[in-house]
Amino acid sequence: MRTIKVKTASASYSVFVGDGFVNKVSALVRPLVAKTRGRIFVLTSPEIWALWGERFTGSFPEQAKPEVLFLPAGERFKRLAEVERLAAELSAAGADRSSLLLAFGGGIVGDVGGFLAAIYMRGIDYVQLPTTLLSQVDSSVGGKTGVNLTTGKNLIGSFHHPRAVYADIDVLNTLPDRELRAGLMESVKAGIIRDARLFSYMEKNAARILARDAEALEYVIATSVRMKAEVVGIDERESGLRMVLNLGHTVGHAIEAVTKYRVLLHGEAVGWGMLAALQIARGRETVTDAQAERIERVIKAYGPLPGFRATAEALAEATARDKKNRAGTRRFVLPVGIGASTVVDDVSEAELLAAIEQMLGRR
Amino acid sequence: MRTIKVKTASASYSVFVGDGFVNKVSALVRPLVAKTRGRIFVLTSPEIWALWGERFTGSFPEQAKPEVLFLPAGERFKRLAEVERLAAELSAAGADRSSLLLAFGGGIVGDVGGFLAAIYMRGIDYVQLPTTLLSQVDSSVGGKTGVNLTTGKNLIGSFHHPRAVYADIDVLNTLPDRELRAGLMESVKAGIIRDARLFSYMEKNAARILARDAEALEYVIATSVRMKAEVVGIDERESGLRMVLNLGHTVGHAIEAVTKYRVLLHGEAVGWGMLAALQIARGRETVTDAQAERIERVIKAYGPLPGFRATAEALAEATARDKKNRAGTRRFVLPVGIGASTVVDDVSEAELLAAIEQMLGRR
Ligand SMILES: NC(=O)c1ccc[n+]([C@@H]2O[C@H](COP(=O)([O-])OP(=O)(O)OC[C@H]3O[C@@H](n4cnc5c(N)ncnc54)[C@H](O)[C@@H]3O)[C@@H](O)[C@H]2O)c1
Ligand SMILES: NC(=O)c1ccc[n+]([C@@H]2O[C@H](COP(=O)([O-])OP(=O)(O)OC[C@H]3O[C@@H](n4cnc5c(N)ncnc54)[C@H](O)[C@@H]3O)[C@@H](O)[C@H]2O)c1
Ligand SMILES: [Zn+2]
Ligand SMILES: [Zn+2]
């Protein structure tokens, strides 16, 4: 087991990366609730519960099983209407300010569960138990919670940190291969922007990692989390440094929007987006050709990145609607060599279009 | 004009109590937004806008009028569905993290507007421009924002402080008399729990205050705000002292729930609730009979408290469902003499029923 401490202006908690957590949830979370009256609720999805529910509840005594709430799988349920339904269920079941919510699922369950905890009775405690690679290395850490509007993703939300995060590698055994690979793209990103050692490790050990070797996964997950924890510790609210976490996301989000979130997984879109950012970086010489080739090779090692249909113009246009882009200007995170990065605000339309064209040429 | 500073662990801002603010909103809020790109949005209700909209927008230059969003009047619109609609409107109009929201209305507009600001893009700045007595003395200060569930009031929300509060006494001129009186009940409460001078002032100047004498209103509003600001400064999250603000609210909320929020205004229900609390205080001798009579006289001076139909049993039962009551126990704020108060956790069923019966006898 590896432990990473997250320390921000508003919260301080630990992320535990290891195995067997799902078999002892009760012991792990009991200390977090008030002795006599703190009730425990679980938010999960039916699919995940079918696979892991029995093990999950096994550690709780018969007379104190947690109450289970369900969110159907799929991005289209990451909406305020579901949050309201879940809040009404909490309320009907008697949840109060001393209750604890466990979010047991991927990034969607985590984002919705965290937001539910953020706004139920103006905030109750919650614990993240992420079950996808993506949620273990990325979404469960950093306190961003929220839901989508029809006009855009994650436009509604709160910063609300969990009391603790338990990333159980065992649970990844049932994760589809494509989800694993897509999630690993955020770890590749972590290496590129801030951790040359992680990058090299992922470069050398792709086969072991993709074969889900427990030791390799534990290292990759814990190291990715440590990178994010550091960044979030310095800049909790994304007023500066935290923006580097968006490498690949400007164009990645545009691809997701243009393909209506139906063609690619988030990590896959980010993979493409990193290839686009890489072209700009190459043009500006923040990476050498050799570095760019190495980065591209590693991104592809964790692919395949499935193809998609979109014109460069449509994608360029969609980057303007990204909420990270302040009025008019086009902001990009660019790798600086390997293991460092920078944020630029002045990417021109022509530069952007050329980079997207080059990326599209790689489909 | 009087200025009250609010300083909590998470925020620091001023409440301005005076007149003429509505005529110069542009000048007041411009310094709060980024020069070139900070856009300004207003949330209000159609009724208030019909009365004050022209004056409100008058101070903005023609090419930079704020965008106006509407929330229909009425507690039934204080819901997540409205928040979602408003967020979608903000997003469609291009609101981003640098935008500023002005909440111009009573407590409902303030609670919904504050919550919208709390969760739109994980939080944007907002300013409260409260237009009811209640919102000026109470709801615009302290950072509580939120909406209702069908299972209970204010069960969904956030702590999100405004950048500033402008309480304009002029705007109260169009407020119905009954709304004025109901709002003043929160000022009576402020006096009882923590400010003997305010209490005496309200005792001696009821006629002037109810005639809306500007100087008297300014004093009462500013003094009530100062009391609340002090309490919130010490205990932002209601883990202790802030509970005293709930004098009259245990039974008050029960009356509102049992009469389905259709019979009494909130302040009127709180007036009744303070009479109930007073009976318990009398029984426990935290107030003398003479003090209790004085308090009762002042509450009634700001009445009439309209009657309502409910049995003592139904009301007692409803107090158990209040979210302020932790599992099982019955919590009450009691006056201690005049100008001080205490929170007790051990009010028995019999004591509660007797107090409610005595209160009902005063209908
Ligand atoms: N809050 C943040 O900081 C942040 C960061 C990145 C992404 N996100 C959000 O995360 C979401 C994506 O998360 P995700 O990639 O985990 O997707 P997801 O939650 O949709 O999970 C992917 C799929 O895998 C299934 N699944 C989950 N765990 C499983 C397991 N152990 N075994 C078998 N199946 C399993 C799920 O039911 C789902 O069908 C997006 O909504 C994105 O916006 C949030
Ligand atoms: N956030 C808090 O700390 C807090 C504290 C107390 C109450 N509240 C909330 O405040 C709400 C009640 O607020 P309220 O009493 O202001 O009610 P309200 O917002 O419903 O306003 C009362 C009525 O007066 C009208 N009105 C408002 N200003 C007017 C004006 N200047 N002239 C003419 N008409 C005007 C409104 O349209 C409405 O019909 C409740 O939802 C309550 O839960 C919140
Ligand atoms: Zn991502
Ligand atoms: Zn009140």
mmCIF file of N, CA and C and ligand atoms in Angstrom, chain B residues 134 138 186 189 249 266 270, ligand 4:
data_model
loop_
_atom_site.group_PDB
_atom_site.id
_atom_site.type_symbol
_atom_site.label_atom_id
_atom_site.label_comp_id
_atom_site.label_asym_id
_atom_site.label_seq_id
_atom_site.Cartn_x
_atom_site.Cartn_y
_atom_site.Cartn_z
ATOM 1 N N LEU B 134 -36.779 41.093 5.499
ATOM 2 C CA LEU B 134 -36.191 39.839 5.946
ATOM 3 C C LEU B 134 -34.841 39.563 5.294
ATOM 4 N N ASP B 138 -31.395 39.457 7.413
ATOM 5 C CA ASP B 138 -31.096 38.069 7.735
ATOM 6 C C ASP B 138 -30.497 37.284 6.573
ATOM 7 N N GLU B 186 -37.440 38.952 12.608
ATOM 8 C CA GLU B 186 -36.053 38.471 12.732
ATOM 9 C C GLU B 186 -35.194 39.508 13.473
ATOM 10 N N LYS B 189 -36.001 39.038 17.056
ATOM 11 C CA LYS B 189 -35.204 37.871 17.462
ATOM 12 C C LYS B 189 -33.760 38.283 17.756
ATOM 13 N N HIS B 249 -37.274 29.098 15.687
ATOM 14 C CA HIS B 249 -37.329 28.380 14.413
ATOM 15 C C HIS B 249 -37.699 26.904 14.546
ATOM 16 N N HIS B 266 -42.731 33.384 6.767
ATOM 17 C CA HIS B 266 -41.700 32.801 7.629
ATOM 18 C C HIS B 266 -41.572 33.578 8.948
ATOM 19 N N VAL B 270 -42.006 32.351 12.825
ATOM 20 C CA VAL B 270 -40.940 32.518 13.815
ATOM 21 C C VAL B 270 -41.476 33.277 15.034
HETATM 22 ZN ZN ZN C 4 -35.702 32.863 9.950
#
